[in-house]
Coordinates of C-alpha atoms in Angstrom, one line a residue:
M1 CA 1.4 -19.6 -72.6
F2 CA 3.9 -20.3 -70.0
K3 CA 6.4 -20.3 -72.9
N4 CA 5.4 -17.1 -73.9
H5 CA 5.8 -15.5 -70.4
Q6 CA 9.6 -17.0 -70.2
K7 CA 10.2 -15.5 -73.7
I8 CA 8.9 -12.2 -72.6
A9 CA 11.4 -12.3 -69.1
Q10 CA 14.3 -13.2 -71.1
Q11 CA 13.7 -10.3 -73.2
M12 CA 13.5 -7.8 -70.3
P13 CA 16.2 -6.1 -68.5
K14 CA 17.1 -7.3 -65.3
K15 CA 15.9 -4.0 -63.8
L16 CA 13.0 -4.1 -64.7
L17 CA 11.8 -7.1 -64.6
V18 CA 13.0 -7.0 -60.8
F19 CA 11.4 -3.8 -60.3
M20 CA 8.0 -5.2 -61.9
I21 CA 8.0 -7.9 -59.6
A22 CA 8.6 -6.1 -56.5
V23 CA 5.7 -3.9 -57.6
L24 CA 3.4 -7.3 -57.9
L25 CA 4.3 -8.6 -54.4
S26 CA 3.9 -5.2 -53.2
T27 CA 0.4 -4.4 -54.3
Q28 CA -1.3 -8.1 -54.8
F29 CA -0.1 -10.0 -51.7
L30 CA 1.5 -7.7 -49.3
T31 CA -1.3 -5.2 -49.3
A32 CA -3.5 -8.1 -48.9
I33 CA -2.5 -9.6 -45.8
P34 CA -3.0 -6.9 -43.1
T35 CA 0.1 -6.1 -40.6
P36 CA -1.5 -7.8 -37.3
T37 CA -1.6 -5.6 -34.1
S38 CA -1.8 -9.2 -32.2
H39 CA -2.4 -12.7 -32.3
A40 CA -6.1 -12.4 -32.8
A41 CA -5.4 -10.2 -36.0
N42 CA -7.7 -10.9 -39.4
Y43 CA -5.0 -12.7 -42.2
F44 CA -7.5 -14.0 -44.3
I45 CA -11.0 -11.8 -45.3
D46 CA -12.9 -15.2 -45.3
V47 CA -12.0 -16.0 -41.9
S48 CA -14.0 -13.5 -39.2
S49 CA -13.2 -13.7 -35.6
N50 CA -16.1 -15.4 -35.2
H51 CA -15.1 -18.4 -37.1
A52 CA -14.7 -22.0 -35.3
N53 CA -11.1 -22.3 -36.3
Y54 CA -10.1 -18.6 -36.4
K55 CA -7.4 -18.7 -33.7
A56 CA -6.0 -22.4 -35.1
I57 CA -5.2 -20.6 -38.5
S58 CA -4.5 -16.9 -37.4
T59 CA -1.9 -18.8 -35.6
L60 CA -0.3 -20.7 -38.0
R61 CA -0.1 -18.0 -40.4
R62 CA 1.5 -16.1 -37.8
L63 CA 3.6 -18.8 -37.7
N64 CA 4.1 -18.9 -41.9
I65 CA 2.9 -22.3 -41.9
I66 CA -0.1 -22.2 -44.1
R67 CA -0.4 -19.4 -46.6
G68 CA -3.9 -18.4 -48.3
F69 CA -4.9 -17.7 -51.8
V70 CA -3.9 -14.6 -54.1
D71 CA -7.3 -13.4 -53.1
S72 CA -7.0 -13.1 -49.6
T73 CA -8.9 -16.1 -48.6
F74 CA -7.9 -19.2 -46.8
K75 CA -11.0 -21.1 -47.7
P76 CA -11.2 -22.9 -44.0
D77 CA -14.9 -24.8 -45.1
K78 CA -13.3 -26.1 -48.6
E79 CA -11.9 -29.9 -48.5
L80 CA -8.3 -30.3 -47.8
T81 CA -6.6 -32.6 -50.4
R82 CA -4.2 -35.5 -49.7
A83 CA -1.5 -33.4 -51.5
E84 CA -2.2 -30.1 -49.1
L85 CA -2.6 -32.5 -46.1
L86 CA 1.4 -33.8 -46.5
K87 CA 2.8 -30.2 -46.8
L88 CA 0.7 -29.1 -43.7
A89 CA 1.8 -31.7 -41.5
I90 CA 5.1 -31.9 -42.7
A91 CA 5.0 -27.8 -42.4
A92 CA 3.8 -27.7 -39.3
K93 CA 6.5 -30.5 -37.8
G94 CA 9.1 -27.9 -39.2
I95 CA 10.9 -30.4 -41.4
K96 CA 12.1 -28.8 -44.6
V97 CA 11.9 -30.8 -48.2
G98 CA 14.1 -31.1 -51.3
T99 CA 13.0 -29.7 -54.4
P100 CA 10.6 -31.4 -56.7
A101 CA 13.0 -31.8 -59.4
E102 CA 15.1 -34.1 -56.7
A103 CA 12.0 -36.2 -55.7
R104 CA 12.0 -39.7 -56.4
T105 CA 8.1 -41.3 -55.5
P106 CA 7.1 -44.9 -56.5
F107 CA 3.5 -43.4 -57.5
K108 CA 2.5 -43.2 -61.3
D109 CA 0.3 -40.1 -60.4
V110 CA 3.2 -37.9 -59.1
S111 CA 6.1 -36.6 -61.0
K112 CA 8.8 -34.0 -60.6
L113 CA 7.1 -31.3 -62.0
D114 CA 4.4 -31.4 -59.2
W115 CA 5.0 -29.4 -56.1
F116 CA 4.1 -31.6 -53.8
A117 CA 6.6 -34.4 -54.9
P118 CA 9.2 -33.7 -52.1
Y119 CA 6.3 -33.9 -49.6
V120 CA 5.0 -37.5 -51.2
Q121 CA 8.9 -38.6 -51.2
F122 CA 9.3 -37.9 -47.6
A123 CA 6.2 -39.5 -46.5
V124 CA 7.2 -42.7 -48.3
N125 CA 10.7 -42.9 -46.4
T126 CA 9.5 -42.4 -42.8
K127 CA 6.4 -44.5 -43.9
I128 CA 3.9 -42.0 -43.2
I129 CA 2.0 -43.5 -46.1
A130 CA 2.5 -46.3 -48.1
A131 CA 4.1 -47.0 -51.6
Q132 CA 1.7 -48.0 -53.8
Q133 CA 0.6 -47.6 -57.4
N134 CA -1.4 -44.1 -57.0
F135 CA -1.2 -41.6 -54.6
N136 CA -4.1 -39.9 -55.7
P137 CA -3.0 -35.9 -54.7
Y138 CA -5.9 -34.0 -55.3
N139 CA -8.4 -36.5 -54.1
P140 CA -10.2 -35.3 -50.8
V141 CA -9.0 -36.3 -47.3
S142 CA -11.4 -38.5 -44.9
R143 CA -11.4 -37.3 -41.2
V144 CA -9.9 -40.4 -40.2
E145 CA -7.0 -40.5 -42.7
A146 CA -5.7 -37.2 -41.9
V147 CA -5.5 -38.0 -38.1
K148 CA -4.1 -41.0 -38.7
I149 CA -0.9 -39.2 -40.7
F150 CA -1.0 -36.5 -38.3
L151 CA -0.5 -38.4 -35.1
N152 CA 2.3 -40.6 -37.0
L153 CA 4.0 -38.1 -37.6
F154 CA 3.9 -36.2 -34.6
A155 CA 4.5 -39.5 -33.0
I156 CA 1.7 -39.6 -30.5
A157 CA 1.7 -42.4 -28.5
L158 CA -1.1 -44.8 -29.0
P159 CA -2.9 -46.9 -26.5
P160 CA -1.9 -50.4 -26.2
T161 CA -5.4 -51.3 -25.5
I162 CA -9.0 -50.0 -25.6
T163 CA -12.1 -51.1 -23.7
S164 CA -14.3 -48.9 -24.7
Q165 CA -16.0 -47.0 -28.0
P166 CA -14.6 -43.5 -28.3
Y167 CA -17.7 -42.8 -30.3
F168 CA -20.7 -44.8 -31.2
D169 CA -19.6 -45.3 -34.9
I170 CA -16.2 -46.4 -33.9
E171 CA -16.3 -49.8 -33.0
L172 CA -13.8 -51.8 -31.1
N173 CA -12.6 -53.6 -34.5
H174 CA -12.2 -50.4 -36.1
W175 CA -8.8 -50.4 -37.6
A176 CA -8.6 -46.5 -36.5
L177 CA -9.9 -47.2 -33.3
S178 CA -6.3 -46.4 -31.4
Y179 CA -6.3 -43.1 -33.3
V180 CA -9.6 -42.1 -32.6
W181 CA -9.3 -42.8 -29.3
A182 CA -6.3 -40.6 -28.8
V183 CA -7.9 -37.5 -30.6
K184 CA -10.7 -38.0 -28.1
F185 CA -8.3 -38.3 -25.0
R186 CA -6.0 -35.8 -25.9
N187 CA -9.2 -32.9 -27.5
L188 CA -7.6 -32.8 -30.9
L189 CA -10.9 -31.9 -32.5
P190 CA -13.7 -30.2 -31.5
I191 CA -16.2 -33.0 -32.4
D192 CA -19.7 -32.3 -30.2
G193 CA -22.1 -35.4 -29.7
D194 CA -21.1 -39.1 -29.8
L195 CA -20.3 -39.4 -33.5
F196 CA -16.8 -39.5 -35.0
E197 CA -17.8 -39.8 -38.7
P198 CA -14.4 -41.1 -39.7
E199 CA -14.8 -41.0 -43.4
K200 CA -16.5 -37.4 -43.3
T201 CA -14.0 -35.2 -45.4
I202 CA -12.2 -33.0 -43.4
T203 CA -12.0 -29.1 -44.2
R204 CA -9.2 -26.8 -44.4
G205 CA -10.0 -25.6 -41.1
E206 CA -10.5 -28.3 -39.4
A207 CA -7.1 -29.7 -40.6
A208 CA -5.7 -26.3 -39.4
E209 CA -7.5 -27.0 -35.9
L210 CA -5.8 -30.5 -36.1
T211 CA -2.6 -28.7 -36.6
H212 CA -2.4 -26.1 -33.9
R213 CA -3.7 -28.6 -31.3
L214 CA -0.9 -30.9 -31.9
L215 CA 1.6 -28.3 -32.0
A216 CA 0.2 -27.2 -28.3
I217 CA 0.9 -30.5 -26.8
T218 CA 4.0 -30.9 -28.7
T219 CA 5.9 -28.5 -28.5
N220 CA 6.2 -24.6 -27.4
K221 CA 5.6 -23.0 -30.7
V222 CA 2.0 -22.0 -29.8
N223 CA -0.1 -22.5 -26.4
R224 CA -3.8 -22.9 -26.4
Y225 CA -4.1 -20.1 -24.1
N226 CA -1.3 -17.8 -25.2
D227 CA -0.8 -17.9 -28.9
D228 CA 1.9 -14.8 -28.7
L229 CA 4.7 -17.3 -27.7
E230 CA 6.6 -18.2 -30.6
V231 CA 9.9 -20.3 -30.9
D232 CA 12.0 -20.9 -34.2
F233 CA 11.6 -24.1 -35.8
S234 CA 13.8 -26.6 -35.9
A235 CA 14.0 -27.8 -39.1
L236 CA 15.2 -30.9 -40.4
V237 CA 17.0 -30.9 -44.4
I238 CA 16.1 -33.5 -46.2
T239 CA 18.3 -33.8 -49.4
D240 CA 19.3 -37.0 -51.8
E241 CA 22.4 -37.6 -49.7
S242 CA 21.0 -36.9 -46.2
E243 CA 17.6 -38.2 -46.6
P244 CA 18.0 -41.9 -45.3
K245 CA 19.4 -40.9 -42.4
E246 CA 16.7 -37.8 -41.7
A247 CA 14.5 -41.1 -42.4
R248 CA 15.4 -43.2 -39.6
D249 CA 16.0 -40.4 -37.4
L250 CA 12.8 -39.1 -37.7
I251 CA 11.1 -42.9 -37.5
L252 CA 12.9 -43.3 -34.5
D253 CA 11.9 -39.9 -33.3
R254 CA 8.1 -41.4 -33.8
A255 CA 9.0 -44.8 -31.9
Y256 CA 9.8 -42.5 -29.0
V257 CA 6.7 -42.5 -26.5
Q258 CA 6.0 -38.7 -25.3
I259 CA 6.5 -39.8 -22.0
D260 CA 6.2 -36.3 -20.4
E261 CA 3.3 -35.2 -22.1
L262 CA 1.1 -38.3 -21.6
T263 CA 2.3 -38.0 -17.8
K264 CA 0.9 -34.6 -17.4
Q265 CA -2.3 -35.7 -18.9
S266 CA -2.9 -38.7 -17.7
V267 CA -2.5 -37.5 -13.8
E268 CA -4.8 -34.6 -14.5
Q269 CA -7.0 -37.1 -15.0
V270 CA -6.2 -39.6 -12.4
R271 CA -6.1 -37.0 -9.5
K272 CA -10.0 -36.2 -10.3
S273 CA -10.6 -39.6 -9.1
T274 CA -8.4 -40.3 -6.4
V275 CA -9.2 -39.7 -2.3
N276 CA -6.8 -39.1 0.7
I277 CA -8.2 -41.6 3.5
V278 CA -7.1 -39.8 6.5
I279 CA -6.6 -42.3 9.8
F280 CA -7.2 -40.9 13.4
E281 CA -5.7 -42.1 16.6
T282 CA -9.2 -42.7 18.5
D283 CA -13.0 -42.6 17.3
S284 CA -13.0 -38.9 18.5
K285 CA -11.0 -38.0 15.2
Q286 CA -9.1 -35.4 16.6
Q287 CA -5.5 -36.6 16.4
Q288 CA -4.4 -38.4 12.8
A289 CA -2.2 -41.6 13.3
G290 CA -1.9 -42.6 9.6
G291 CA -3.7 -42.7 6.0
G292 CA -4.1 -44.2 3.0
S293 CA -6.0 -43.3 -0.5
G294 CA -8.8 -44.4 -2.6
I295 CA -10.4 -44.4 -6.0
M296 CA -13.6 -43.0 -6.5
I297 CA -15.1 -45.8 -8.8
T298 CA -19.0 -43.6 -9.5
Q299 CA -20.5 -40.3 -9.5
D300 CA -22.3 -40.8 -6.0
G301 CA -19.4 -41.5 -3.8
Y302 CA -18.3 -45.4 -4.0
I303 CA -14.7 -45.4 -2.9
L304 CA -12.6 -48.9 -4.2
T305 CA -9.4 -48.6 -1.2
N306 CA -7.6 -51.5 0.4
K307 CA -9.5 -52.9 3.5
H308 CA -6.6 -52.6 5.6
V309 CA -6.7 -49.1 5.1
V310 CA -10.3 -49.0 6.9
G311 CA -9.1 -52.5 8.9
R312 CA -9.9 -50.1 12.2
G313 CA -13.5 -49.2 11.0
A314 CA -15.1 -46.5 9.6
E315 CA -15.4 -44.8 13.2
A316 CA -11.5 -44.0 13.1
A317 CA -10.9 -42.6 9.6
M318 CA -12.6 -39.8 7.2
V319 CA -12.2 -39.3 3.6
L320 CA -10.1 -36.1 2.3
Y321 CA -11.2 -34.5 -1.2
K322 CA -10.4 -31.4 -2.6
N323 CA -9.7 -29.8 0.8
N324 CA -13.0 -31.4 2.1
L325 CA -13.6 -34.0 5.1
Y326 CA -16.3 -36.9 4.5
D327 CA -17.5 -39.1 6.9
F328 CA -18.1 -42.3 4.9
K329 CA -19.7 -46.1 5.5
I330 CA -17.8 -49.5 4.9
I331 CA -20.2 -51.2 2.2
A332 CA -18.4 -54.4 1.8
V333 CA -14.8 -56.2 2.2
D334 CA -13.3 -58.8 0.6
P335 CA -12.5 -62.3 1.6
L336 CA -10.3 -62.8 -0.4
F337 CA -8.3 -59.7 -1.9
D338 CA -7.4 -56.9 0.5
L339 CA -10.1 -54.8 -0.9
A340 CA -12.5 -52.8 0.4
I341 CA -15.6 -50.7 -1.3
I342 CA -16.7 -47.6 1.0
K343 CA -19.3 -44.5 0.1
I344 CA -19.9 -40.8 1.3
N345 CA -22.9 -39.5 0.9
S346 CA -22.4 -36.8 -1.6
N347 CA -22.5 -36.6 -5.5
G348 CA -21.3 -35.6 -8.6
F349 CA -17.6 -37.1 -8.5
T350 CA -15.7 -37.6 -11.2
P351 CA -15.2 -41.8 -11.4
A352 CA -12.2 -43.4 -12.5
I353 CA -11.2 -44.9 -15.8
L354 CA -10.8 -48.6 -15.3
G355 CA -8.3 -49.8 -18.0
D356 CA -7.7 -53.8 -18.9
S357 CA -5.1 -55.1 -16.6
D358 CA -4.8 -58.5 -18.6
A359 CA -3.3 -56.5 -21.8
V360 CA -0.5 -54.9 -19.2
E361 CA 3.0 -56.4 -20.5
I362 CA 6.4 -56.2 -18.5
G363 CA 8.5 -53.0 -19.1
Q364 CA 5.4 -50.8 -19.5
T365 CA 5.3 -47.4 -17.8
V366 CA 2.9 -47.0 -14.9
L367 CA 2.5 -44.7 -12.6
S368 CA 1.0 -44.5 -9.0
L369 CA -1.0 -41.8 -7.1
G370 CA -1.5 -41.1 -3.2
Y371 CA -1.3 -39.9 -0.4
S372 CA 2.5 -40.7 0.5
L373 CA 3.5 -40.8 4.4
S374 CA -0.4 -39.5 5.2
Q375 CA 1.4 -35.9 4.4
Y376 CA 1.7 -35.7 0.7
D377 CA -1.5 -35.7 -0.9
D378 CA -1.0 -36.6 -4.9
S379 CA 2.5 -37.7 -4.6
L380 CA 3.3 -39.5 -8.3
T381 CA 6.0 -41.8 -8.9
R382 CA 7.0 -43.4 -12.0
G383 CA 8.1 -47.0 -13.1
I384 CA 7.5 -50.1 -15.0
I385 CA 5.5 -53.1 -14.8
S386 CA 8.2 -55.6 -13.3
G387 CA 6.5 -58.8 -13.2
R388 CA 3.0 -60.4 -13.6
S389 CA 1.0 -63.3 -11.7
R390 CA 2.8 -62.8 -8.4
T391 CA 1.9 -64.3 -5.1
I392 CA 2.8 -62.8 -2.0
T393 CA 1.9 -63.2 1.7
A394 CA 1.3 -60.3 3.3
S395 CA 0.2 -58.3 6.6
G396 CA -0.8 -55.2 8.1
G397 CA -3.9 -53.7 9.8
G398 CA -4.6 -56.8 11.6
F399 CA -4.9 -58.7 8.6
I400 CA -2.4 -61.7 7.3
E401 CA -3.0 -62.6 3.8
T402 CA -1.7 -64.6 0.6
L403 CA -2.6 -62.5 -2.4
S404 CA -2.3 -64.5 -5.6
G405 CA -2.3 -63.0 -9.4
M406 CA -0.6 -59.7 -8.4
L407 CA 1.4 -56.7 -10.9
Q408 CA 4.8 -56.3 -9.3
T409 CA 6.0 -52.7 -10.1
D410 CA 8.6 -51.0 -9.3
A411 CA 7.3 -47.5 -9.1
P412 CA 8.2 -46.3 -5.8
I413 CA 5.2 -47.0 -2.9
S414 CA 5.5 -45.1 0.3
P415 CA 2.9 -45.8 2.9
G416 CA -0.1 -44.0 2.4
N417 CA -0.3 -44.9 -1.1
S418 CA -2.2 -48.1 -0.5
G419 CA -5.8 -48.2 -2.0
G420 CA -4.6 -45.8 -4.5
P421 CA -4.6 -46.0 -8.4
L422 CA -1.4 -47.8 -10.4
F423 CA -2.2 -46.5 -13.9
N424 CA -1.0 -46.4 -17.3
L425 CA -0.1 -43.5 -19.6
W426 CA -3.5 -43.2 -20.7
G427 CA -4.9 -42.2 -17.3
E428 CA -6.5 -45.8 -17.0
V429 CA -6.3 -47.2 -14.0
I430 CA -4.8 -51.0 -13.8
G431 CA -4.4 -51.7 -10.8
I432 CA -4.7 -51.2 -6.6
N433 CA -1.4 -50.2 -5.0
T434 CA -1.7 -53.1 -1.6
A435 CA 1.9 -54.1 -0.7
I436 CA 5.7 -53.6 -0.6
D437 CA 8.5 -55.7 0.0
T438 CA 10.9 -54.4 2.5
R439 CA 13.5 -56.9 1.8
G440 CA 14.1 -55.1 -1.7
T441 CA 14.0 -52.0 -3.3
N442 CA 10.9 -51.0 -5.2
L443 CA 9.4 -54.0 -4.6
G444 CA 6.1 -52.7 -5.2
F445 CA 2.4 -55.0 -5.6
A446 CA -0.9 -54.0 -6.7
I447 CA -4.2 -56.1 -7.1
P448 CA -5.2 -56.4 -11.0
I449 CA -8.2 -54.0 -11.3
N450 CA -9.9 -56.8 -14.0
D451 CA -9.8 -59.2 -10.6
L452 CA -12.3 -56.3 -9.2
K453 CA -14.4 -54.9 -11.6
G454 CA -17.7 -57.8 -11.2
V455 CA -17.0 -57.5 -7.5
I456 CA -17.5 -53.6 -7.6
A457 CA -20.2 -53.8 -10.0
D458 CA -21.7 -56.7 -7.8
V459 CA -21.4 -54.3 -4.8
I460 CA -23.0 -51.1 -6.7
A461 CA -25.9 -53.3 -7.7
T462 CA -26.5 -55.2 -4.2
G463 CA -24.8 -53.4 -1.4
E464 CA -22.9 -57.2 -0.8
L465 CA -19.5 -58.5 -1.7
V466 CA -20.0 -62.1 -2.5
R467 CA -17.0 -64.4 -3.9
P468 CA -17.4 -67.9 -5.3
F469 CA -15.6 -70.1 -3.2
I470 CA -14.0 -74.0 -3.1
G471 CA -12.3 -74.1 0.1
V472 CA -8.9 -74.7 -0.6
R473 CA -5.3 -74.2 -0.2
F474 CA -2.9 -74.8 -2.7
V475 CA 0.1 -73.9 -4.8
T476 CA 0.6 -73.0 -8.3
L477 CA 2.7 -75.1 -9.8
N478 CA 5.7 -74.0 -12.5
A479 CA 8.4 -75.6 -13.7
L480 CA 11.2 -74.0 -11.1
I481 CA 8.7 -75.3 -7.9
A482 CA 8.2 -78.6 -9.7
R483 CA 11.9 -79.1 -9.7
G484 CA 11.5 -79.6 -5.6
G485 CA 9.7 -82.7 -6.0
N486 CA 8.3 -85.3 -7.9
Y487 CA 4.6 -84.4 -8.6
G488 CA 4.0 -85.9 -11.8
S489 CA 3.0 -82.5 -13.2
N490 CA 5.0 -78.9 -13.6
K491 CA 1.5 -76.9 -14.5
G492 CA -1.5 -76.8 -12.0
A493 CA -2.7 -76.4 -8.1
L494 CA -1.3 -78.7 -5.7
L495 CA -3.5 -78.7 -2.9
M496 CA -1.6 -79.2 0.6
P497 CA -1.9 -77.5 4.0
G498 CA -1.1 -73.6 5.1
L499 CA 2.1 -73.0 7.0
D500 CA 0.3 -72.9 10.2
G501 CA -0.8 -76.4 10.0
E502 CA -4.2 -75.5 8.9
S503 CA -5.6 -78.8 6.1
A504 CA -5.6 -77.9 2.7
I505 CA -9.2 -78.8 2.4
V506 CA -11.5 -76.6 4.3
P507 CA -13.9 -78.7 6.4
G508 CA -17.6 -78.6 5.2
S509 CA -16.3 -76.5 2.2
P510 CA -17.4 -77.2 -2.1
A511 CA -14.5 -79.0 -2.1
E512 CA -14.6 -81.7 0.4
A513 CA -18.2 -82.4 -0.8
A514 CA -16.7 -82.9 -4.1
G515 CA -14.1 -85.6 -2.9
L516 CA -10.8 -83.5 -2.9
Q517 CA -7.6 -84.5 -1.1
T518 CA -4.8 -83.0 0.2
N519 CA -1.7 -83.4 -2.5
D520 CA -4.3 -83.9 -5.4
I521 CA -3.4 -81.4 -8.3
I522 CA -6.2 -79.7 -10.4
L523 CA -5.1 -79.7 -13.7
K524 CA -8.1 -78.4 -15.9
I525 CA -11.4 -76.6 -15.0
N526 CA -14.0 -77.2 -17.6
G527 CA -11.7 -77.4 -20.1
I528 CA -9.4 -74.7 -19.0
E529 CA -5.5 -75.7 -18.5
L530 CA -4.5 -74.2 -15.0
D531 CA -1.1 -71.9 -15.1
D532 CA 1.2 -69.4 -13.4
A533 CA -0.2 -66.7 -15.5
N534 CA -4.0 -65.5 -16.3
N535 CA -4.9 -68.9 -15.3
T536 CA -4.4 -69.9 -12.0
L537 CA -7.2 -71.7 -9.8
L538 CA -8.2 -68.3 -8.1
N539 CA -8.3 -66.7 -11.4
V540 CA -10.4 -69.5 -12.8
V541 CA -12.9 -69.6 -9.9
Q542 CA -13.3 -65.7 -10.0
R543 CA -14.7 -66.1 -13.1
H544 CA -17.8 -67.8 -12.0
K545 CA -20.5 -67.5 -9.5
P546 CA -22.0 -69.4 -6.6
D547 CA -23.8 -72.1 -7.5
D548 CA -21.8 -72.6 -11.2
E549 CA -20.7 -76.0 -11.5
L550 CA -17.1 -77.0 -12.2
K551 CA -15.6 -80.4 -14.1
L552 CA -12.1 -80.7 -12.7
L553 CA -9.4 -82.8 -13.9
I554 CA -7.1 -83.5 -11.5
L555 CA -4.0 -85.7 -10.8
R556 CA -4.1 -88.0 -7.6
N557 CA -1.3 -90.6 -6.8
E558 CA -0.3 -90.4 -10.5
Q559 CA -4.0 -91.4 -12.4
L560 CA -6.2 -88.5 -14.3
Q561 CA -9.5 -88.5 -12.7
E562 CA -12.6 -86.0 -12.9
L563 CA -14.7 -83.9 -10.1
L564 CA -17.7 -82.1 -10.2
L565 CA -17.8 -79.4 -8.0
K566 CA -20.7 -76.7 -6.9
I567 CA -19.0 -73.4 -5.9
G568 CA -20.0 -72.2 -2.9
S569 CA -20.2 -68.5 -0.8
K570 CA -17.8 -66.4 1.0
T571 CA -18.6 -63.3 2.5
A572 CA -16.4 -61.2 4.6
P573 CA -17.7 -59.4 8.3
I574 CA -17.8 -55.3 8.0
P575 CA -14.6 -53.9 10.7
T576 CA -16.0 -52.2 13.3
Y577 CA -14.0 -49.6 15.7
Q578 CA -11.1 -51.2 17.2
P579 CA -8.1 -49.8 19.3
P580 CA -4.4 -48.7 17.5
P581 CA -2.6 -52.4 17.2
E582 CA 0.5 -52.6 19.1
P583 CA 3.7 -51.5 17.0
T584 CA 4.8 -54.2 14.6
I585 CA 6.8 -54.8 12.0
I586 CA 4.8 -55.0 8.7
R587 CA 5.0 -55.0 4.7
L588 CA 1.7 -53.5 3.9
Y589 CA 0.8 -50.1 3.3

């Protein structure tokens, strides 16, 4: 059939052939697509203005990313094939590929005669898809496969750790968990209900919607609220000569985290749950004297903050949230950490999303939000995680404490940020900003959120904050500290007196009852070897509850011994109103 058409065309005069082609184009194609009078123009006869994906389809057609069929239809409810998916994604990215004749692919079912061959070649070269025996170009695409290809091509950053299911049918061990979580977090697909249906085939209309929303958050080609905005595409030209370089460039581009976009979205989320705490000169609450920050953790007004922020009592402070001032009640304070939980008598708030601080890595980007200098609310700073499991001695608000297991960050933390969130690019709170070291620059410290989750749950359930307590003072050993003395071990918790001369073993404590002595080194608890990272003495004990029994392996006078210790409990009194303290140099904000 095609050979006969080619013969007829060769026998025609060129002018007549050009004229016939022009007539066909003008009658069959151009008249089938009405000239739009606005961004709401109806390009396809089967996509009306009330279609769920109308806006996305119209915008992509106007940008010449998609085209319909000869009969002026788009068939939005038709299943999308694998070949169509690659073409749509690559075209939306603004990438030009070579011709089919130039294409070389590893698939047996993709030849140089196939229109989609260059798209497949590009996807393989840039590792968007894996090189296998067959590509199956005409097979329908599942929703989860489409999401993976689009998010990889658009270099959408995926969360490093996920602790909750985005949908009921996406388990925490699902291979596409991070992709689906990103879809939900960024609202890339309009999914109603609690099911994602990952194996459901994606339609042409849904794929257009996904493309449109990705363009809206990664480029200025489209805007979710004003689709009249158009900007030319910057295309990558893929040819035999330039292909390796361009492929490497795209792989590199995909490796970069889109920090600016993620920052804006995560801040928008976290600021909904961040509050300011206004501190006054006196209990009459007439003159502001300072301030701090807090994190809303429930819809009915429970707030997490530092205890030094409310150390003068609730009578001298109020919560400022969305230009409204609230009186609050101090529910509980932590005897070990610089932590307080307060409550305001209202509801309808947006609670923070609590992340996984154990998964935080050095070098990871983090953000801080708070009431800087008690003047500038919603002040944002950005930095990285500089260290983990830091131990510091800090003072302020009438408290002097040794805080262990702290996260260190170079995100600038100002007076007033204390009690506010340290969070990742996914809007998950991973720490509570607590202290700075003024001897250096940008040395900030935050309490890891995982150390507080159990406490939060207990306080909300019982109204009390009770900590497991064994009653020792100790130093966490590591190789560096061990070089300074003949301890017999470079790991574990060395029990020693405090700097103020207080005993290493608290009188009347569970440690004394168990027979622990000064200079003992606790090596293991219930078989867990103590270290200076996630398994410090404090961390391991805090994973238990009062009355739990611990089996301790200790080193005493170079001899190993085992002791049994029954955990006790410790609470802290609720702060009441105190006059402002005398000015002093402090390192805790």
